[in-house]
Short mmCIF file of C-alpha atoms in Angstrom, two decimals:
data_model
loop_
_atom_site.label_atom_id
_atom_site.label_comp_id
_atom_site.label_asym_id
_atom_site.label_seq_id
_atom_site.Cartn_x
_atom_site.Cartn_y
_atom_site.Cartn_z
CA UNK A 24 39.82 -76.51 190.50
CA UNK A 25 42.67 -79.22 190.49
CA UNK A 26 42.39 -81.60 187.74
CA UNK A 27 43.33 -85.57 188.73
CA UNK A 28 46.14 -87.14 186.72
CA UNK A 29 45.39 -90.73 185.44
CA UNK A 30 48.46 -92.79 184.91
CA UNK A 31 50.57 -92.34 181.92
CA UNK A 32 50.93 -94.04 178.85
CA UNK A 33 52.37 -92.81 175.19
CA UNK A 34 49.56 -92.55 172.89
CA UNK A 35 49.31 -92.74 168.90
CA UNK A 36 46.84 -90.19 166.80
CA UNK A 37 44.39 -92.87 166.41
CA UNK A 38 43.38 -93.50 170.07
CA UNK A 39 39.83 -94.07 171.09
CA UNK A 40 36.83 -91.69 170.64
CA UNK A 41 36.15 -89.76 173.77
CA UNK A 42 32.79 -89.61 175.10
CA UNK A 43 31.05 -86.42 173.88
CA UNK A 44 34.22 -85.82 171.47
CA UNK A 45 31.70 -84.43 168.67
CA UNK A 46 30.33 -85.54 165.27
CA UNK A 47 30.01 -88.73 163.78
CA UNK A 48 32.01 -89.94 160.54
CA UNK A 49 34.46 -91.00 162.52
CA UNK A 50 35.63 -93.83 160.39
CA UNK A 51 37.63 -95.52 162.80
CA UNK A 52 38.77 -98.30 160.63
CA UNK A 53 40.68 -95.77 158.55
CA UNK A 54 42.49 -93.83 161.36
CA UNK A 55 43.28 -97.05 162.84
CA UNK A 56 45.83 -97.52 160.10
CA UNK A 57 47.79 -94.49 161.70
CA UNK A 58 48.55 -97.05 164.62
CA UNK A 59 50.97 -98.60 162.53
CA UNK A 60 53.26 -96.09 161.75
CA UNK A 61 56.23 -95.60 163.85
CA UNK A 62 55.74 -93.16 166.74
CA UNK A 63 57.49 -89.29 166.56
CA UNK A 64 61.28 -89.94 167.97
CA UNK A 65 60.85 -87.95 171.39
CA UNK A 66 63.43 -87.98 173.73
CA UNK A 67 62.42 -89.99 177.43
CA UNK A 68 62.33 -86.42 179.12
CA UNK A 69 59.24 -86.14 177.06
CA UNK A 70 57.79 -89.30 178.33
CA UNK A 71 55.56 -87.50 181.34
CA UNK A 72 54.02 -85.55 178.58
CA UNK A 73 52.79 -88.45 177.00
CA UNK A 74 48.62 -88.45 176.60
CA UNK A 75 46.56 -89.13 179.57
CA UNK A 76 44.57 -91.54 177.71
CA UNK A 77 42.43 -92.71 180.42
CA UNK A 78 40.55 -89.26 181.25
CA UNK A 79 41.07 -87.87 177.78
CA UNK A 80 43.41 -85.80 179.03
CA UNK A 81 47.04 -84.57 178.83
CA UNK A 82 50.24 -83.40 181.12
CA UNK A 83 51.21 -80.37 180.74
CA UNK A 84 55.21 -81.48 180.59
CA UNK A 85 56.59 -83.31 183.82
CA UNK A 86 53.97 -81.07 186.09
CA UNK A 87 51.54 -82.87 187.66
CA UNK A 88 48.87 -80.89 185.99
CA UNK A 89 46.63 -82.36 183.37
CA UNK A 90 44.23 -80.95 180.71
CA UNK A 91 41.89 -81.09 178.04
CA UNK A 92 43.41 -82.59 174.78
CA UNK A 93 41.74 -79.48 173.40
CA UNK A 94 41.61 -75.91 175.41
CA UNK A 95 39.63 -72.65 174.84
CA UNK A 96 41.41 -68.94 174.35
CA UNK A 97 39.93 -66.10 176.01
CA UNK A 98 41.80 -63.67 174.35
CA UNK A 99 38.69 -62.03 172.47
CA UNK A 100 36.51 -62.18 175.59
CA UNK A 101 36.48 -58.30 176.95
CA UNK A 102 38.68 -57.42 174.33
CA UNK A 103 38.20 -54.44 172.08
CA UNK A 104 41.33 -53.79 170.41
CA UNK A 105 41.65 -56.53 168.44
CA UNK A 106 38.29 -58.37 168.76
CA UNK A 107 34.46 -57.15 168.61
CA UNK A 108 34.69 -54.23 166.65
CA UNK A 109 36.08 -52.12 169.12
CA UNK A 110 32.58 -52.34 171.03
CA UNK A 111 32.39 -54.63 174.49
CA UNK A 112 28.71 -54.80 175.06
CA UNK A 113 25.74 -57.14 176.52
CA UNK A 114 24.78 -59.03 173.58
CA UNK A 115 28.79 -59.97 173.77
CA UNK A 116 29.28 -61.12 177.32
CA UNK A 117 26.04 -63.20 176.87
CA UNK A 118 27.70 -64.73 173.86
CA UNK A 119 30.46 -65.10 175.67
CA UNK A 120 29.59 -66.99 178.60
CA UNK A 121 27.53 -69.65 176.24
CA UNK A 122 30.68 -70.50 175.02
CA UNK A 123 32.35 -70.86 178.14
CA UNK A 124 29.15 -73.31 179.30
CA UNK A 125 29.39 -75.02 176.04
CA UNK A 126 32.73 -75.75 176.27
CA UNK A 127 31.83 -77.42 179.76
CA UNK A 128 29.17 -78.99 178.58
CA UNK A 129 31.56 -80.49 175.60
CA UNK A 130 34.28 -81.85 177.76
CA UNK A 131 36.81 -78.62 177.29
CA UNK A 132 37.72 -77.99 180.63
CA UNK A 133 41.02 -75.88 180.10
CA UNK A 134 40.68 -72.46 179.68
CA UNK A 135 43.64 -69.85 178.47
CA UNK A 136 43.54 -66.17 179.43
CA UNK A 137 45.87 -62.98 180.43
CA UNK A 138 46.26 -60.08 182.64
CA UNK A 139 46.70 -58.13 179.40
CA UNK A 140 43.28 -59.60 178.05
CA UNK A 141 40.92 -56.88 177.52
CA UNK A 142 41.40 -53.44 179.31
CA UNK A 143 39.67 -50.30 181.13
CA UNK A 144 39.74 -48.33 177.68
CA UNK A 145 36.07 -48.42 175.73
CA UNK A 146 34.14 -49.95 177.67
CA UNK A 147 36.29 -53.37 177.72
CA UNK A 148 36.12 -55.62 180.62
CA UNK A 149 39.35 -57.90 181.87
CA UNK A 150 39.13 -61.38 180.52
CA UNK A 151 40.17 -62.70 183.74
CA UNK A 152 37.59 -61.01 185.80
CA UNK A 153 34.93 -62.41 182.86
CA UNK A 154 36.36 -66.27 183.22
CA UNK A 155 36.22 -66.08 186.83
CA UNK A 156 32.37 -64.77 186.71
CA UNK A 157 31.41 -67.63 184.20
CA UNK A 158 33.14 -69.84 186.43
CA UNK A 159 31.78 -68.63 189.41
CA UNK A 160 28.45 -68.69 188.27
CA UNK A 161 28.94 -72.43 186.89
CA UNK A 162 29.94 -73.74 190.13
CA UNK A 163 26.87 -72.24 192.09
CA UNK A 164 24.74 -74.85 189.48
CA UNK A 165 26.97 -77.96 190.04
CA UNK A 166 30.21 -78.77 190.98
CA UNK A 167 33.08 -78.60 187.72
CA UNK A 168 36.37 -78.89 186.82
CA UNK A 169 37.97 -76.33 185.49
CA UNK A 170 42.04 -75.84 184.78
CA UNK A 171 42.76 -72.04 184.30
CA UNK A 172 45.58 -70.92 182.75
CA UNK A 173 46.72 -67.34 182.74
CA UNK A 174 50.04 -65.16 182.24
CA UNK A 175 52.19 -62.30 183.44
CA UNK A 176 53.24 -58.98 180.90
CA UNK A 177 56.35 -58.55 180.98
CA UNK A 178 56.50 -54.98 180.90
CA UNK A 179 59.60 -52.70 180.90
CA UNK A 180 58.50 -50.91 184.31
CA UNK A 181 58.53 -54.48 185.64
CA UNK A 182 61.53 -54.90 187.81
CA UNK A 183 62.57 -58.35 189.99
CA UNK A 184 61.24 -61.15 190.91
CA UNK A 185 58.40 -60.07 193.40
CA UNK A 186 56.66 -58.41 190.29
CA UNK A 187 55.87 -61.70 189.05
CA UNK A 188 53.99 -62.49 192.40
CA UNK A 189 52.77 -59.23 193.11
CA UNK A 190 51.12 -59.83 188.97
CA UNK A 191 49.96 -63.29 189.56
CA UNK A 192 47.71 -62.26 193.07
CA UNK A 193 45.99 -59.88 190.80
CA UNK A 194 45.11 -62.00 188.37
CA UNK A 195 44.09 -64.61 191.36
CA UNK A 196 41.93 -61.46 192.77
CA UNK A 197 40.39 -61.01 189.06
CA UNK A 198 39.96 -64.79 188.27
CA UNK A 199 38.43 -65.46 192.28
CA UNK A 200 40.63 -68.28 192.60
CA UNK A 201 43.16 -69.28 195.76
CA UNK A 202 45.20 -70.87 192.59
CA UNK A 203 45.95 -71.31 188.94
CA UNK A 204 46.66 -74.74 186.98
CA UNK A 205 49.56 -72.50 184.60
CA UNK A 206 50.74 -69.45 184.59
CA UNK A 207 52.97 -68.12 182.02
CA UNK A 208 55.29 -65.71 181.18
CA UNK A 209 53.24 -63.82 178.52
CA UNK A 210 56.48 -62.85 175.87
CA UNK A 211 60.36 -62.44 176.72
CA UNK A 212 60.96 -59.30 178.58
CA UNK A 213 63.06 -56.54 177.35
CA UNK A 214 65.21 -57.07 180.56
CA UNK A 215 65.02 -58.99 183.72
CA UNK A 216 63.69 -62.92 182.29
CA UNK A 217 66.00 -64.46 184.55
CA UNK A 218 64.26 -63.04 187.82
CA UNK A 219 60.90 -63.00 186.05
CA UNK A 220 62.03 -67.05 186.32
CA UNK A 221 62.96 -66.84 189.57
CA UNK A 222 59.14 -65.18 190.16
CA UNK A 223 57.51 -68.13 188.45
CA UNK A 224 59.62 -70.92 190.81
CA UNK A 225 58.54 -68.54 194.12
CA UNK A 226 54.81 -69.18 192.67
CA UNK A 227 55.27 -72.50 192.28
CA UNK A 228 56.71 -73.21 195.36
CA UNK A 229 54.09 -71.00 197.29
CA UNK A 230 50.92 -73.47 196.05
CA UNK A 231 49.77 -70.16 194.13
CA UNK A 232 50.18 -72.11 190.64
CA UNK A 233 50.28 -75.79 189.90
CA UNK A 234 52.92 -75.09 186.79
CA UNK A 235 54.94 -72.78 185.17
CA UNK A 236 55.77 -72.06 181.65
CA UNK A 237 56.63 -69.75 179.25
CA UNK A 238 55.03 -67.79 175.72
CA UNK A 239 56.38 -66.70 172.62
CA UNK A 240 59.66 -68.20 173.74
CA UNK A 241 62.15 -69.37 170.89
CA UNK A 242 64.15 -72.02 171.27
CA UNK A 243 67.38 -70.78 172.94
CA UNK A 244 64.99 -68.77 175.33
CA UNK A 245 63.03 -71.86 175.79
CA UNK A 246 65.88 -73.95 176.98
CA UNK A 247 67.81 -71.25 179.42
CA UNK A 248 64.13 -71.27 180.98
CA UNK A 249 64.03 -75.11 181.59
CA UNK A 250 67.96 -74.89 182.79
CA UNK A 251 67.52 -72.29 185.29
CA UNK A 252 63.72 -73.61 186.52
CA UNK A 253 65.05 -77.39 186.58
CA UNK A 254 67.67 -75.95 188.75
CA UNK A 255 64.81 -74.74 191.49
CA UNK A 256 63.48 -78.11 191.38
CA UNK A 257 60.58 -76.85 188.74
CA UNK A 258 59.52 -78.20 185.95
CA UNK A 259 58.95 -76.26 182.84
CA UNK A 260 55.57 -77.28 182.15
CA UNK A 261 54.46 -75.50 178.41
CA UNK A 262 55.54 -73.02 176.16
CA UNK A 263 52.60 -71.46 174.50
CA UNK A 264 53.25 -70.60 170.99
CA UNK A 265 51.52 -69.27 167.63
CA UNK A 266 51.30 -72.87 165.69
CA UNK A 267 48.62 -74.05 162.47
CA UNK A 268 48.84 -75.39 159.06
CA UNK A 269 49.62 -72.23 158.03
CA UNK A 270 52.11 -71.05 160.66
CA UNK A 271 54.61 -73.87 161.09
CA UNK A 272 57.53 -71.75 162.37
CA UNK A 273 57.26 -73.91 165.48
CA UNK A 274 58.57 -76.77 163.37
CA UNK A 275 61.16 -74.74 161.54
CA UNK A 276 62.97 -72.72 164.33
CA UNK A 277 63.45 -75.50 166.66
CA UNK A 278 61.04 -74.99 169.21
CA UNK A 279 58.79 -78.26 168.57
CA UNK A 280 61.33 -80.21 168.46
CA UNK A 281 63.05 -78.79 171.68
CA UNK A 282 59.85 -79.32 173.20
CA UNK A 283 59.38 -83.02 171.97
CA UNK A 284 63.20 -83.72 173.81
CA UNK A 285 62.85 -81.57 177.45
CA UNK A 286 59.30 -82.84 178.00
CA UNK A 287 57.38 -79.67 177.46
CA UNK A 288 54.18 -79.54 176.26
CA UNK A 289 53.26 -76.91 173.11
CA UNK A 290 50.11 -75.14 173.85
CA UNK A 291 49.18 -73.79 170.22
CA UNK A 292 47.50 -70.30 169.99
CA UNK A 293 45.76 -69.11 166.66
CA UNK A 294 45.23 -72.66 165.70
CA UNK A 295 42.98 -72.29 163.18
CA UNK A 296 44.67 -68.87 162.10
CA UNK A 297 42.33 -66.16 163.47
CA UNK A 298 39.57 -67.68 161.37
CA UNK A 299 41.43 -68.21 158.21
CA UNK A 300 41.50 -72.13 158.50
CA UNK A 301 37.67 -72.31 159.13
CA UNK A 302 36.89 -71.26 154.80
CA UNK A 303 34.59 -68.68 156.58
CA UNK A 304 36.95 -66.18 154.45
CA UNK A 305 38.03 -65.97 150.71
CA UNK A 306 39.53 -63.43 148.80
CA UNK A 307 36.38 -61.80 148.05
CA UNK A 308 35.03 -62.26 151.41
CA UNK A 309 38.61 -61.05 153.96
CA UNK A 310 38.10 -60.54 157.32
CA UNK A 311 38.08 -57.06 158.50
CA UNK A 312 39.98 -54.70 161.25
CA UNK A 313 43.21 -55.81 162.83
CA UNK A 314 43.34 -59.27 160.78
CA UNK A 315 42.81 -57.35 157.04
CA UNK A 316 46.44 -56.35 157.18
CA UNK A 317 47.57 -59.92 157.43
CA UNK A 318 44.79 -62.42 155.29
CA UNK A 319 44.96 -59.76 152.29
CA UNK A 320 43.16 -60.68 149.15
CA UNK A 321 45.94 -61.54 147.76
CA UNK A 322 46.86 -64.28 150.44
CA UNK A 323 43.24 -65.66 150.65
CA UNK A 324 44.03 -66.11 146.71
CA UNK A 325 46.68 -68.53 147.35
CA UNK A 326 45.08 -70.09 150.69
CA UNK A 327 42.58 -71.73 148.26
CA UNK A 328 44.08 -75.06 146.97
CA UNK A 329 45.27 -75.67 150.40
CA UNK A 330 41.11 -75.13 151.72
CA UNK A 331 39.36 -76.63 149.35
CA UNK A 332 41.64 -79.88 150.09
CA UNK A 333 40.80 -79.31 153.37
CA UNK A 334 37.12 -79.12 152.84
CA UNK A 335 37.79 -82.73 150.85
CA UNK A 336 39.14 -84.45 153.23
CA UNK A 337 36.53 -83.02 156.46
CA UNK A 338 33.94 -84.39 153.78
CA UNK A 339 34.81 -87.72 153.70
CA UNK A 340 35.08 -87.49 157.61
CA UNK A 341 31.97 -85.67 158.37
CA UNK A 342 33.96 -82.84 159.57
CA UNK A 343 34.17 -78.91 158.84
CA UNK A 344 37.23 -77.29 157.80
CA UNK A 345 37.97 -75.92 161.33
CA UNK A 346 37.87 -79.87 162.78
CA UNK A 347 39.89 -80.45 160.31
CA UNK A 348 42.83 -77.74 160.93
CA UNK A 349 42.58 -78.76 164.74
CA UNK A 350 43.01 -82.36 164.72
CA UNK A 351 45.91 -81.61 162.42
CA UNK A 352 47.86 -80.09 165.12
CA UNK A 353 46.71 -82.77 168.17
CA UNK A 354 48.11 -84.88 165.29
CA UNK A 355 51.77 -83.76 165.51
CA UNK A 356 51.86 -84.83 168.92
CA UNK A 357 52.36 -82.85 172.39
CA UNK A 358 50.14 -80.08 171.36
CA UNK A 359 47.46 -78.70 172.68
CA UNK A 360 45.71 -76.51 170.48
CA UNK A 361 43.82 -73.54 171.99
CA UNK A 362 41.24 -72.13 169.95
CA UNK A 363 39.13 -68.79 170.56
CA UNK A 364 35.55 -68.89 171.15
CA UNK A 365 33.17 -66.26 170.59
CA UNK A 366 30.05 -67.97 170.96
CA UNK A 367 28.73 -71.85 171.66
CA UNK A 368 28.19 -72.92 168.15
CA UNK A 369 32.42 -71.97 168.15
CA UNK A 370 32.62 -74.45 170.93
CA UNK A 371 30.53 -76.49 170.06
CA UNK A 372 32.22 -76.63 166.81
CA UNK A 373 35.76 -76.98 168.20
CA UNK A 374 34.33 -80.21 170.57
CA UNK A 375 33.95 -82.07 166.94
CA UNK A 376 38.14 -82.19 166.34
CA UNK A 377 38.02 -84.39 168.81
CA UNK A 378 37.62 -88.77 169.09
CA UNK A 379 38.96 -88.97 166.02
CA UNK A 380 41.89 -88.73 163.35
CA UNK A 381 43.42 -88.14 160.02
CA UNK A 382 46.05 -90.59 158.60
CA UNK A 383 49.26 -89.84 159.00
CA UNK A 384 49.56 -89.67 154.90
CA UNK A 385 46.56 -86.87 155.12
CA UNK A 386 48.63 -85.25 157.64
CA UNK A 387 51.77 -85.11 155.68
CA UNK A 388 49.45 -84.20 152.14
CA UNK A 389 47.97 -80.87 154.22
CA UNK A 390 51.58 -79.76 155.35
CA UNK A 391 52.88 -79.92 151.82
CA UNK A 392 50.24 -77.97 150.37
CA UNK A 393 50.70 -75.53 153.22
CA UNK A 394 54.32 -75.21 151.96
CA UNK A 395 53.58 -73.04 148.82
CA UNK A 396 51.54 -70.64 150.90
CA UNK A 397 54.08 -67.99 152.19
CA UNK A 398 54.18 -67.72 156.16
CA UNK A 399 52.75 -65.43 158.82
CA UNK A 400 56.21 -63.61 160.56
CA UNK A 401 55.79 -63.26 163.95
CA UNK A 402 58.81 -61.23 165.14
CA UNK A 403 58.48 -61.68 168.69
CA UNK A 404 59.55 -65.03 168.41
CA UNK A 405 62.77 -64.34 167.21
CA UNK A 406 63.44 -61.87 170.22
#
């Protein structure tokens, strides 16, 4: 399951239109202009997680692990807390393994799941144990690459080091692999991060995971992690964070830019905001469960200037809104945006952000009007 690494190079927004990267309207002679501006000031530590251009790839930080410029989430896949209307049934799993073969068959390779990710209560199934069916399944068709990502819970009856290990050949058990490209620590633990640390290093140097890295970390967490790992020998490969439009506190608290100087790569969760970003919702049209608390009518009200710019500008591209939202973030640079998919029109959907690029002065235009639109607090980043 071991994905090659081409030889590195620094890439700008505008580079080349991968093969199978989705839609036309590219417009190349437009996003071309983008090669003029000056690149993002990132510090040479950052330098091994420039773009892969050659395979269409990236490095996850200074690992030697690359992946898709664009992954899939599996956090909805089994789940039945948050996702699916509390029901986990046939129709679902068939939905969701199309997605998981249309993101193949699109070029999206890298795949994002959790031990946490769906569980034994109404009829859910693990998300692990689902990713490593579809996979499983996949492979007895034709040989594919695959990079799986998946994390640890740090939970408060988790003591030591050996927790982390004892965790991680679960999840291997679940996922039916020998190995994983990333594993993660899934949010800052109550106690005990530095040995959970320690656990991660005794993975890595056991050949169970290719890379290490971290979630929900802020930026003083993020850099006693990459201190105490870089003193192991191992590098601190992502930090997997909630990042869109219209949840910039990545660029506010100083974890982007933390990331852009120690060379670790920002793997974006909720990148399109749970749905919000894709104008499938409007304030007399909110979503419903979990998600109703947060996109109120209220907020959908003042989302609107922001989307219907956003529609503009995927119009003159030939792209939806959701395209649109997702090749914002690969435009910031060392993110890699991880977006949920439900079905294979999702995928298929999420394939189109990619081969192409808004100008830098579109970029900066979308984060402005993002500005007067309150944020989304996530309080476990400020743990």
């Amino acid at each position: 399951m071991a994905l090659q690494v081409a030889g590195g190079g620094v890439a700008c927004c505008c580079s080349p239109p991968l093969a199978g990267g989705g839609g036309g309207g590219r417009r190349q002679p437009r996003a071309a202009a983008l090669c003029g501006r000056p690149p993002r000031a990132v510090a040479s530590g950052a330098a091994a997680a420039a773009v892969e251009e050659g395979e269409g790839k990236v490095r996850l930080g200074e690992s030697g692990v690359a992946v898709t410029k664009l992954g899939i989430g599996a956090w909805s896949w089994g789940d039945t807390t948050y996702w699916n209307d509390s029901e986990w049934d046939d129709r679902r799993l068939k939905e969701a393994q199309e997605a998981f073969d249309a993101s193949i068959d699109n070029g999206m390779t890298f795949f994002d799941t959790a031990e946490v990710y769906g569980t034994a209560l109404m009829g859910a199934v693990n998300s692990e144990s689902l990713l490593g069916g579809f996979i499983k399944e996949r492979q007895q068709k034709e040989q594919i690459e695959v990079a799986v990502a998946t994390k640890f819970a740090a939970l408060p009856w988790r003591f030591g080091r050996g927790s982390v290990l004892s965790a991680l050949k679960k999840s291997l058990d679940r996922l039916g692999l020998s190995s994983v490209e990333l594993y993660q620590l899934h949010w800052p633990g109550i106690w005990g991060n530095e040995a959970y640390l320690d656990g991660l290093a005794d993975a890595y140097e056991q050949g169970l995971v290719k890379a290490v890295g971290v979630s929900n970390y802020n930026e003083k967490r993020l850099r006693d992690a990459h201190a105490r790992l870089k003193k192991r020998g191992v590098p601190l490969a992502a930090n997997q964070v909630n990042y869109s439009l219209i949840y910039r506190t990545p660029e506010l608290n100083g974890v982007k830019a933390a990331c852009d100087e120690l060379g670790i790569t920002l793997i974006a969760y909720s990148p399109i905001a749970q749905g919000v970003l894709t104008g499938k919702y409007t304030p007399e049209n909110p979503p419903t469960g979990p998600r109703a608390n947060t996109y109120t009518p209220e907020f959908l009200t003042k989302l609107q200037p922001l989307m219907n710019r956003i529609k503009e500008i995927g119009a003159s591209y030939g792209k939806s809104p959701t395209q649109v939202s997702l090749n914002w973030l690969t435009c910031q640079g060392n993110v890699v945006p991880i977006p949920g998919a439900k079905n294979a029109s999702q995928a298929e959907e999420f394939a189109g952000a990619l081969g192409w690029s808004l100008t830098g002065d579109e970029v900066e235009e979308l984060r402005t009007l993002a500005r007067e639109i309150k944020g989304i607090k996530m309080p476990i980043e400020e743990s």
